[in-house]
Coordinates of C-alpha atoms in Angstrom, one line a residue:
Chain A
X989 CA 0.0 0.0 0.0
X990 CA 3.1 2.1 1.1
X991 CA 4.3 1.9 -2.6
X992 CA 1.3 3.1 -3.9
X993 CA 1.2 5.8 -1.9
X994 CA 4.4 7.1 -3.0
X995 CA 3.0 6.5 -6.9
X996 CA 0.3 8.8 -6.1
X997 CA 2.8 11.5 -4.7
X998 CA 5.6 11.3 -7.3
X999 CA 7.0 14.8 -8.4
X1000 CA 6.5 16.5 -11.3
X1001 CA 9.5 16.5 -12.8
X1002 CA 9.9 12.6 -13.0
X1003 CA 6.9 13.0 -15.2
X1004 CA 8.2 16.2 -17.0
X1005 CA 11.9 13.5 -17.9
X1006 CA 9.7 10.6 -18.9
X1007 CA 7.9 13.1 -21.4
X1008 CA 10.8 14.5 -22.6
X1009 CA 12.5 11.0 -23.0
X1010 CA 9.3 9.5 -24.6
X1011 CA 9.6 11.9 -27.5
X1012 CA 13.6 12.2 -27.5
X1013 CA 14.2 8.9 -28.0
X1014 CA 12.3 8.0 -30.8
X1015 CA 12.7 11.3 -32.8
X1016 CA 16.6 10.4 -32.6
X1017 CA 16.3 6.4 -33.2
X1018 CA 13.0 5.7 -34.6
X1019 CA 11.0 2.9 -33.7
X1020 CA 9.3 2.0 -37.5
X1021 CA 6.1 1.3 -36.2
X1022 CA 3.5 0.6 -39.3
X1023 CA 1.1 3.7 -40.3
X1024 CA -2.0 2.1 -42.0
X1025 CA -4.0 4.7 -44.0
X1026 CA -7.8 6.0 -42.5
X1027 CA -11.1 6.8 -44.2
X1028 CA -10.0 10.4 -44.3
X1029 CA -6.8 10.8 -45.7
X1030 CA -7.8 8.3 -48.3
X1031 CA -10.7 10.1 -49.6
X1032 CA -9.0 13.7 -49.9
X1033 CA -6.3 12.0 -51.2
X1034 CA -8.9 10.9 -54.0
X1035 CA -10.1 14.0 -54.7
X1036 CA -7.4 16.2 -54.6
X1037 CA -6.0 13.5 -57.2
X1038 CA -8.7 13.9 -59.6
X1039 CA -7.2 17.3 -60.5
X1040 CA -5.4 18.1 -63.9
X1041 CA -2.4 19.8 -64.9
X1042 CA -3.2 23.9 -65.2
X1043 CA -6.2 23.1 -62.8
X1044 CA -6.2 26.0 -60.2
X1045 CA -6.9 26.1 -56.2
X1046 CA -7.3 28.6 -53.4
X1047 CA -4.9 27.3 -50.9
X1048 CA -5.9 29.4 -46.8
X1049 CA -2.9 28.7 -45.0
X1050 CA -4.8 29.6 -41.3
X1051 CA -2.6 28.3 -39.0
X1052 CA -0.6 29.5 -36.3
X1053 CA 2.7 28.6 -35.7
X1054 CA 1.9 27.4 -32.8
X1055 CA -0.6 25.1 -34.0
X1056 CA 2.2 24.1 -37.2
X1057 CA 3.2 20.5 -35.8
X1058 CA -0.1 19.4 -36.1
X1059 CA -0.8 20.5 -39.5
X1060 CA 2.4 21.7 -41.2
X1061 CA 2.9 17.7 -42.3
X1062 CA -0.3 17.7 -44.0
X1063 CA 0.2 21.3 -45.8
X1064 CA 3.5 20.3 -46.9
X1065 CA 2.4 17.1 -48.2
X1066 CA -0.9 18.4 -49.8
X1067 CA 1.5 21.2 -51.8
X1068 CA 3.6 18.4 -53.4
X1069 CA 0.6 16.5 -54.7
X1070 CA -1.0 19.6 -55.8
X1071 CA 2.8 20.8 -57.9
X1072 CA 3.4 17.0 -58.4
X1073 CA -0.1 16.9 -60.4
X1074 CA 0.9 20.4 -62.1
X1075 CA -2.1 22.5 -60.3
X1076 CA -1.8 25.9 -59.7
X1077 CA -2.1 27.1 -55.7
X1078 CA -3.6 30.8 -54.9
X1079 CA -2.0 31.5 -51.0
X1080 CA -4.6 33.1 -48.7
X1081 CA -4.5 33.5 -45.0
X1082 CA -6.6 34.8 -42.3
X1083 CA -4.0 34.4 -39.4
X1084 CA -1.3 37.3 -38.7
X1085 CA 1.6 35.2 -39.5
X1086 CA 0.4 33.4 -41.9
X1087 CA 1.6 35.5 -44.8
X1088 CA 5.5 34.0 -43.6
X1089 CA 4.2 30.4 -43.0
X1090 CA 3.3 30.1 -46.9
X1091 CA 6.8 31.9 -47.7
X1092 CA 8.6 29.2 -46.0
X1093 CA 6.1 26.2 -47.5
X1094 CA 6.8 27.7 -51.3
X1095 CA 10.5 28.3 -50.9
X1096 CA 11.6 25.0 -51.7
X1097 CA 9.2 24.4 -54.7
X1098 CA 10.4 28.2 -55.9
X1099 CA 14.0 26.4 -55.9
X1100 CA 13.2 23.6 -57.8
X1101 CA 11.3 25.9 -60.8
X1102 CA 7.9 27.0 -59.9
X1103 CA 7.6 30.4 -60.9
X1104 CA 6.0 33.2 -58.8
X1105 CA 2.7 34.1 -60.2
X1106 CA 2.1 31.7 -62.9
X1107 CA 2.3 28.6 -60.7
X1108 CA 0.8 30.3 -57.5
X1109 CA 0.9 33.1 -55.8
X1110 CA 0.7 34.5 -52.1
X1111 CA -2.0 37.0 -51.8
X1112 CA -0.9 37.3 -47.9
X1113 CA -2.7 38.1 -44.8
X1114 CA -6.5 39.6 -45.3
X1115 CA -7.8 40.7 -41.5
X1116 CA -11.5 40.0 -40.6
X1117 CA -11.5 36.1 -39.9
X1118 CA -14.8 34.8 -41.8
X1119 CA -15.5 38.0 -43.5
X1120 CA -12.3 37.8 -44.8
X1121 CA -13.0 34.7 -46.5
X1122 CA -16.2 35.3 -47.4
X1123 CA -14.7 38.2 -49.3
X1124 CA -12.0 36.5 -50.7
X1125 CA -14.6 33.8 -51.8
X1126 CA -16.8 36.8 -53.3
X1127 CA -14.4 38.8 -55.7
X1128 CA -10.5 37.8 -54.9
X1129 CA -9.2 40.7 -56.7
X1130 CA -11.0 43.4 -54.4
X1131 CA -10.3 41.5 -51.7
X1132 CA -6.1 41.5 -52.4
X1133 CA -5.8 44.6 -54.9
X1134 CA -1.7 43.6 -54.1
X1135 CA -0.2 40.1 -53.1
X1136 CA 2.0 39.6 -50.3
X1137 CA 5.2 40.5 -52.4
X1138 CA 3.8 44.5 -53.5
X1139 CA 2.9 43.0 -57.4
X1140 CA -1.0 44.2 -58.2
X1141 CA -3.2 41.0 -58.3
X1142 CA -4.6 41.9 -61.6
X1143 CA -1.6 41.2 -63.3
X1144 CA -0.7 37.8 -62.3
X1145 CA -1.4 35.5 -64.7
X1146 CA -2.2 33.0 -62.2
X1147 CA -5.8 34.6 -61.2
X1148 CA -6.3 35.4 -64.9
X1149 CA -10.2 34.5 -65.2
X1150 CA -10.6 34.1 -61.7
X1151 CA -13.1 36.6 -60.1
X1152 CA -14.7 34.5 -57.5
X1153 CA -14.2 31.3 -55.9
X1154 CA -16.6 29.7 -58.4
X1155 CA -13.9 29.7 -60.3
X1156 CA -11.5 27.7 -59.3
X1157 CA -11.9 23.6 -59.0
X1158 CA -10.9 23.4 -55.3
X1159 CA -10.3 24.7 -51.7
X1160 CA -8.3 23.6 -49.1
X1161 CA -8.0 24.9 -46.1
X1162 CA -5.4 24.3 -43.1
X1163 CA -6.4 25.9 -39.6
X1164 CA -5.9 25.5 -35.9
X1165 CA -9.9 27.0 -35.6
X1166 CA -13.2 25.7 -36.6
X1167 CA -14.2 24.3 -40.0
X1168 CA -17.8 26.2 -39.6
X1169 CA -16.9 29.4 -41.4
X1170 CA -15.1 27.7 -44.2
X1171 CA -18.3 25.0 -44.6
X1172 CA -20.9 28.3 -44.2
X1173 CA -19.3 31.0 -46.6
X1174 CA -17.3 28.5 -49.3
X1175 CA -20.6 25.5 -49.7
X1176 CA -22.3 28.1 -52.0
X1177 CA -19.5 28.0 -54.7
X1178 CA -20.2 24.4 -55.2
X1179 CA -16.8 23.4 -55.3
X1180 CA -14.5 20.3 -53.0
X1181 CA -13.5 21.5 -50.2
X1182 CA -10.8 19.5 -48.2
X1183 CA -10.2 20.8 -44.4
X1184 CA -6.7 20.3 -42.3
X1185 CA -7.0 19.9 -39.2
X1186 CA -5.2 19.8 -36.1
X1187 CA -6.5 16.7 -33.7
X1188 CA -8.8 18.8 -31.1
X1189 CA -10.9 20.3 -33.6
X1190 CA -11.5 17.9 -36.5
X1191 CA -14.0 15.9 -34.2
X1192 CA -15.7 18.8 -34.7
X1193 CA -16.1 18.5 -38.4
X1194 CA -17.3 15.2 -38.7
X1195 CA -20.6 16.3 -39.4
X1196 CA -19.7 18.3 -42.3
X1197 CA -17.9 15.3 -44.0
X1198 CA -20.2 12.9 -43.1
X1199 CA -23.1 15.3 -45.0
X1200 CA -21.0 15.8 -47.8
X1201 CA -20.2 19.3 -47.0
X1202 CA -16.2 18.5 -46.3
X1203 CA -14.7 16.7 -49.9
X1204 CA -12.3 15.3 -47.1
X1205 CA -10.4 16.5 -44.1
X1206 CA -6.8 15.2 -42.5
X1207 CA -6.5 14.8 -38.7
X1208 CA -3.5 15.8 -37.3
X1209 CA -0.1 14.7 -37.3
X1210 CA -1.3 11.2 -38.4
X1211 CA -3.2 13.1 -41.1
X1212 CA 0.0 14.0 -42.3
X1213 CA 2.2 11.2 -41.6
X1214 CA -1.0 9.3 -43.3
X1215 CA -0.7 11.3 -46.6
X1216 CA 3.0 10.8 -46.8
X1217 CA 2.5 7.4 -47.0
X1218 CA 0.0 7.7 -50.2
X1219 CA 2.4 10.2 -51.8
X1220 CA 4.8 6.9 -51.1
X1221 CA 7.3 10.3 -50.4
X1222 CA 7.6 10.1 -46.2
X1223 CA 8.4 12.8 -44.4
X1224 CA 8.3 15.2 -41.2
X1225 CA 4.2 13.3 -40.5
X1226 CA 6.1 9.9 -40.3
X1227 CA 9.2 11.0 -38.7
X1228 CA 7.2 12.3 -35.6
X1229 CA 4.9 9.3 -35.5
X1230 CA 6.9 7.1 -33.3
X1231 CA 7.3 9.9 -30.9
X1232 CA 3.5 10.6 -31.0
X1233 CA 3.1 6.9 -30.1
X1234 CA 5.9 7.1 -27.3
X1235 CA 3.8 10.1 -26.0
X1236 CA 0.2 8.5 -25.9
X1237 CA 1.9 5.6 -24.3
X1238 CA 3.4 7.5 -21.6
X1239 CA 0.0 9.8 -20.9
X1240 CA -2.3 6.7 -20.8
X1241 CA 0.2 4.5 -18.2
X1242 CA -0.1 7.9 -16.2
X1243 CA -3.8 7.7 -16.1
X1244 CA -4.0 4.0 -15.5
X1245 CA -1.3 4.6 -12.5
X1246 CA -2.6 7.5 -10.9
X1247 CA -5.8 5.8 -11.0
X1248 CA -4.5 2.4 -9.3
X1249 CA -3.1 4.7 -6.4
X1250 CA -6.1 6.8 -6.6
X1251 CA -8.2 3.9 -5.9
X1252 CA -5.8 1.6 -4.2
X1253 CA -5.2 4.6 -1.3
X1254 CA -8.3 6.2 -1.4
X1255 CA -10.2 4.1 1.5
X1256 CA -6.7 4.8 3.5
X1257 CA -7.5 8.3 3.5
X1258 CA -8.9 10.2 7.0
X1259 CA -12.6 11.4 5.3
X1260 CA -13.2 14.6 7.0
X1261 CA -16.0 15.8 8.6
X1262 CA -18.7 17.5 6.5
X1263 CA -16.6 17.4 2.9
X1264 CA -18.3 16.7 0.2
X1265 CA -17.2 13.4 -1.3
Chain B
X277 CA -30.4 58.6 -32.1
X278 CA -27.6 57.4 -30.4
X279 CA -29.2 53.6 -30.4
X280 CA -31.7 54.3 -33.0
X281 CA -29.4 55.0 -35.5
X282 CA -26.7 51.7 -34.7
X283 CA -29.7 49.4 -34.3
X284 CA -30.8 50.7 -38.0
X285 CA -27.6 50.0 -39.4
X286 CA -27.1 46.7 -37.9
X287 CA -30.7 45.5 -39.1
X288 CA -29.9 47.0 -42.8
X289 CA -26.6 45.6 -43.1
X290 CA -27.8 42.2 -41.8
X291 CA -30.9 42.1 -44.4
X292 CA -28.4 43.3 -47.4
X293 CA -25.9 40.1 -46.2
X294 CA -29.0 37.7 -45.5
X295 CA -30.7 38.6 -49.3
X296 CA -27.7 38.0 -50.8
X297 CA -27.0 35.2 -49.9
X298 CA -30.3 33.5 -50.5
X299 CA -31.2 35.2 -53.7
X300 CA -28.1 36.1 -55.9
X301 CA -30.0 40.0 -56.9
X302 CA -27.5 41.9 -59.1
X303 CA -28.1 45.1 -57.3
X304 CA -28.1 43.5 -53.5
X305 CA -24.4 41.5 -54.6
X306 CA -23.0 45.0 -55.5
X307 CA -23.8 46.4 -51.9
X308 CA -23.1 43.5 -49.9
X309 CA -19.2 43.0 -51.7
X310 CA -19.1 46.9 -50.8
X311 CA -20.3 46.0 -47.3
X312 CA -18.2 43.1 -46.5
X313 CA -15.2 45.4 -48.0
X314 CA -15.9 48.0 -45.5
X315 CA -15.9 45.1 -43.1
X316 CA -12.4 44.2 -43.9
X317 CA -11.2 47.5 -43.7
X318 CA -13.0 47.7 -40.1
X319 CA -11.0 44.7 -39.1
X320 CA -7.6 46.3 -40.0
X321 CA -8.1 49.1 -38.8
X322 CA -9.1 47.7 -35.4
X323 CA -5.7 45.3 -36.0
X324 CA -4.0 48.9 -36.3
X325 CA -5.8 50.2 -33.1
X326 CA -5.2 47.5 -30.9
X327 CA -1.8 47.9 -32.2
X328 CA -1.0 51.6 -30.7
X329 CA -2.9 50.6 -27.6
X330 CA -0.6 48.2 -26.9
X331 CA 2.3 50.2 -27.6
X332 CA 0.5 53.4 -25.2
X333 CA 0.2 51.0 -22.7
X334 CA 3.5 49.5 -22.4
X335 CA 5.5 53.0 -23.1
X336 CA 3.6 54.3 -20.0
X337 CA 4.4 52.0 -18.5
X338 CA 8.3 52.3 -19.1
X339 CA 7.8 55.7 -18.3
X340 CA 7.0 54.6 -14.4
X341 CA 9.7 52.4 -14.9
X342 CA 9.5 49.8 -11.9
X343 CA 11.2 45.8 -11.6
X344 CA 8.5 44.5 -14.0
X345 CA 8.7 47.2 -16.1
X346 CA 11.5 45.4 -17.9
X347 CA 8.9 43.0 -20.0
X348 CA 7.2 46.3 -21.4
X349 CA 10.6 47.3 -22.4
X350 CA 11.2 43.9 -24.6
X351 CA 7.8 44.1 -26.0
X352 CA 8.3 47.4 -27.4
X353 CA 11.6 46.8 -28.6
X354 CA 10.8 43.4 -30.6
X355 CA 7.6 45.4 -31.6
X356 CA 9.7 48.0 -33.2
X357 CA 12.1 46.1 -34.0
X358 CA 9.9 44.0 -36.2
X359 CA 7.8 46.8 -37.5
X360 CA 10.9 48.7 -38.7
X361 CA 11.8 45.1 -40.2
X362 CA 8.7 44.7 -41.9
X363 CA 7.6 48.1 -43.6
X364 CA 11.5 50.1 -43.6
X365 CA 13.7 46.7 -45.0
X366 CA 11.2 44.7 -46.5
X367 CA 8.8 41.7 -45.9
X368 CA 11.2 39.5 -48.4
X369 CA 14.5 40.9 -46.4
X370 CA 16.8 39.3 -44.6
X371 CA 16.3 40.6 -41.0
X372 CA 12.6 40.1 -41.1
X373 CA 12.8 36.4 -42.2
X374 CA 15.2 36.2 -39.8
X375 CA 13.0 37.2 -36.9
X376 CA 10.0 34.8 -38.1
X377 CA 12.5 32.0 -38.5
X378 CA 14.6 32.2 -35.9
X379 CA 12.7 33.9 -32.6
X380 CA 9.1 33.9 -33.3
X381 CA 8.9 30.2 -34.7
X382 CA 11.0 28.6 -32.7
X383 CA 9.1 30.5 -29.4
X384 CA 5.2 30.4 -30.2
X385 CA 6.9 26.3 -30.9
X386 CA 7.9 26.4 -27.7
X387 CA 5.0 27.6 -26.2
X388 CA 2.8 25.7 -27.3
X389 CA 4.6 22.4 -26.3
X390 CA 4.9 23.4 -22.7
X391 CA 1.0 22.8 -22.8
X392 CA 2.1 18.7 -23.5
X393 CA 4.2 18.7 -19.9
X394 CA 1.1 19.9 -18.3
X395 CA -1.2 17.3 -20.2
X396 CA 1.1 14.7 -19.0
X397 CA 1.1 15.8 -15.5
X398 CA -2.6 16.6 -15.7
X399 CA -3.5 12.8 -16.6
X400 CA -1.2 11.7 -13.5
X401 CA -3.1 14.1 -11.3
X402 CA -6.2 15.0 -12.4
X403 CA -7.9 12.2 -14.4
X404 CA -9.8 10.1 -12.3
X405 CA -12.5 7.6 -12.7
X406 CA -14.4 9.1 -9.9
X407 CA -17.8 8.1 -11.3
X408 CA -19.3 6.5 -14.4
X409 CA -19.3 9.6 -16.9
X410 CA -15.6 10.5 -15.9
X411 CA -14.5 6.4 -16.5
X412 CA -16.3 6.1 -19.4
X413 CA -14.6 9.8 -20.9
X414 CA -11.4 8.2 -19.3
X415 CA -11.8 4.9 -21.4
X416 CA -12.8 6.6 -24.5
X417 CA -9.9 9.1 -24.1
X418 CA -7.8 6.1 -24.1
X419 CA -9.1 3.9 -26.7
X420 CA -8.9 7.0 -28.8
X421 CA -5.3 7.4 -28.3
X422 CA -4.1 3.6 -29.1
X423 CA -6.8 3.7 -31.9
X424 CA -4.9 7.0 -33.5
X425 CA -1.3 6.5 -32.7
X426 CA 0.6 3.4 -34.6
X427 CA 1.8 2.1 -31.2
X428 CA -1.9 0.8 -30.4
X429 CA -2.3 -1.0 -33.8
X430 CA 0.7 -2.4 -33.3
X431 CA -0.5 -3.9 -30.0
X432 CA -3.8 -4.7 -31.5
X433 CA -5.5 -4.4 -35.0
X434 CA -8.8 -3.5 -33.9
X435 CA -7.8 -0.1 -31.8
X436 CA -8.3 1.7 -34.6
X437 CA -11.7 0.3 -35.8
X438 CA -12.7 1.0 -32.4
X439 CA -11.5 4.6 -32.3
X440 CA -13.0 5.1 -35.5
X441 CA -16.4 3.6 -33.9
X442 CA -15.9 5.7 -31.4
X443 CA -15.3 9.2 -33.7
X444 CA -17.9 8.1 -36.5
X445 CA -20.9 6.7 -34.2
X446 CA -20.2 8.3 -30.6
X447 CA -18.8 11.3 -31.1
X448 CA -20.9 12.4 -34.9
X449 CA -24.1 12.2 -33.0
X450 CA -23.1 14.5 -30.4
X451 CA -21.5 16.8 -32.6
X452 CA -24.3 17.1 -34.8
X453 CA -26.6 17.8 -31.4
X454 CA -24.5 20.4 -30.7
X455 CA -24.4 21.6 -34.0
X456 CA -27.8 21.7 -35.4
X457 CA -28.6 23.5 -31.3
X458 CA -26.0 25.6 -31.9
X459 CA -27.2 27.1 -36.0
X460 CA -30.7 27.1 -34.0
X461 CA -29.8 29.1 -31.0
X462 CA -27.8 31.2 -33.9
X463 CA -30.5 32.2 -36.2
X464 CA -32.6 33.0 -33.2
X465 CA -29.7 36.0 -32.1
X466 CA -29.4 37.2 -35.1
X467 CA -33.5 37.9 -35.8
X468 CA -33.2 39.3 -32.1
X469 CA -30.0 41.9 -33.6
X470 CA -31.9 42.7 -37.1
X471 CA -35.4 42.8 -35.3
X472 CA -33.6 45.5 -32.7
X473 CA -34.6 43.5 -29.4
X474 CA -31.0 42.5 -28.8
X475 CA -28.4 46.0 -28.5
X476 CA -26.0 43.9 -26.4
X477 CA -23.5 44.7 -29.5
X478 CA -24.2 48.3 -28.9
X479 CA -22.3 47.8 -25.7
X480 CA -25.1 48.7 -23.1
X481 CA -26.1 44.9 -22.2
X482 CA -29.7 43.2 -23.8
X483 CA -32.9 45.7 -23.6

């Protein structure tokens, strides 16, 4: 009983090292644990592969950096089908810092040839969360009158036709928020729309995929890790899979033994008189 | 006037948005895109606002410089700093990428994981199956997390039908409760707003 006493009363910090370990370890040696493929990722996977060469999309890129572990994998992943397949991505964001994230995602696929305003663009940060979009959505070029980089939006030959989003064959949207302004002000354009999500809030979008109102979303990390694995091209989502696992373990052997001692000490302890149990 | 006139406003510029989007009138789209456009320039300009607020706030506080006035002293700095960055060098320059890449990444990163040591300590501490709704949130919590991470399937093939049970069956119908109560409970704010009973917006609390 003694010992699980002491369980119940174990410091902090022994917690705070077996975290840190957890997700060291496997980062630094991975473990290879098998990733099989969900519902999900397989059916925006589908649609977003049913685009063709020259087709173009309006990319949001709503995430915080913050929020960027969860759903970076996925954005990155998403972009190389989308260049792989020889689409063409329009960058929007509602988030402050969003404008930089989409810099950083396009660098590398700038470097290898993709050329600024014909192949995408980043129309950069527009402020007003789901006004925003549904302005964006509503006439793009009024929206941005100017991209993120100073050049005037009418001139890019990118958006060339494009006045609203009716007019492009997709949207795809990453964001650490909820999906409900993207499902209310994008539906009415009548085009797939394919929602990244990080892990708390896609339980929240469920409804909209299962009512055909979501093309598709990815969940998380494994959402990532998950497309990787279709794109047979694995990368930061897989990498930080085993340490995700290692993680999990750890937190649910925490609640299982703080539980034990919970019960295990619990008729040991002096009730007092006139608490509430 | 002075909750005549907002209430009027509020109820025109709702009906404009609510017409629009139901029937597509030529005439209505070209005053709602000017509506929403104001709406956006609202929204920076309060982004600009809050801004200089901050910035009043924390030079005055400088000014009556004490211990803690050292943290108003950084948050100035790095605000200027990265201003003068952003608009004076450049948003493609060196020293601005530098401070995304290097300080704000790497810290709002930071941040945000410090929220994982908690969690774990939390589910030590905290999470207890002290009666049948908490062991059953505990259990699904937990079949959830072998069901999503590759560790569980490796212990067991079915963790991840389960979890999928679990999000597609369990958790779909109580999102769509909350959902559908939610859109409700919406529409019947906003008729309260365009009808005029509602002025909590007007900042002087329901009348």
């Amino acid at each position: 009983m003694e010992f699980f006493k002491r369980l119940g009363e174990i410091d902090n910090r022994v917690i705070y090292i077996l975290l840190i370990l957890s997700l060291l370890i496997p980062l630094m040696k991975p473990l290879g644990l098998p990733i099989s493929v969900g519902a999900h990722t397989r059916r925006s996977f589908s649609v977003i592969d049913k685009l063709q060469a020259g087709d173009r999309v309006i990319v949001d890129i709503s995430y915080s950096v913050s929020g960027a572990a969860d759903v970076q994998p996925q954005a990155v992943a998403i972009l190389k089908h989308l260049f792989d397949k020889g689409a063409k991505a329009i960058f929007v964001t509602t988030v402050t810092e969003g404008p930089m994230i989409i810099e950083s995602l396009v660098k590398p696929w700038e470097q290898a040839g993709k050329r600024y305003g014909v192949d995408f663009c980043n129309l950069g940060f527009l402020a007003g969360g789901e006004n925003a979009i549904a302005m964006y959505c509503r006439d793009i070029k009024k929206a941005y009158p100017t991209d993120y980089r100073g050049n005037a939006t009418s001139e890019l030959p990118v958006l060339e036709g494009i006045h609203s989003a009716g007019d492009v064959k997709m949207y795809i949207f990453f964001s650490t928020q909820n999906s409900d302004m993207y499902v209310r002000q994008v539906t009415q354009y009548k085009i797939p729309i394919i929602g990244g999500l990080i892990n708390t809030i896609a339980p929240q979008a469920e409804p909209y995929v299962n009512a055909g109102q979501l093309a598709g979303i990815l969940v998380g990390l494994r959402g990532g890790a998950e497309y990787e694995i279709l794109m047979k091209s694995p990368g930061m989502g897989v990498a930080s899979m085993d340490a995700q696992s290692m993680g999990h373990l750890l937190i649910i052997m925490s609640v299982v033994l703080g539980n034990l001692s919970y019960f295990l000490t619990r008729s040991a302890k002096p009730v007092k008189k006139g608490a509430v149990k | 006037m002075k909750r005549e006139v907002p209430v009027a406003i509020s109820a025109l510029v709702g009906l404009v948005l609510l017409i629009d989007y139901f029937f597509k009138i030529p005439s209505i789209r070209t005053m709602a895109t000017e509506i929403q456009d104001w709406g956006l320039i609202i929204a920076a300009f309060a982004l600009a606002l809050a801004a200089v607020n901050l910035l009043r706030i924390h030079v005055s506080r400088i000014g009556k410089w004490n211990r803690n006035s050292i943290h108003s002293f950084i948050l100035v700095a790095a605000m200027l700093i990265t201003v003068f960055s952003g608009i004076v060098l450049g948003r493609q320059s060196k020293p601005f990428d530098f401070i995304f890449q290097a300080i704000f990444n790497p810290l709002a990163s930071a941040f945000y994981a410090m929220t994982a040591f908690h969690l774990a300590s939390a589910s030590y501490r905290a999470f207890r199956a002290k009666n049948a709704q908490a062991a059953a949130l505990l259990i699904a919590g937990v079949l959830l997390m072998l069901g999503r991470a590759p560790i569980g399937e490796a212990m067991w093939s079915r963790f991840p039908k389960i979890a999928d049970w679990i999000m597609g069956v369990v958790n779909l119908a109580g999102s769509r409760g909350i959902l559908i109560s939610t859109a409700v409970g919406m529409v019947g704010v906003s008729l309260r707003v365009l009808t005029g009973i509602d002025r909590s917006h007007l900042g002087g609390g329901a009348e």
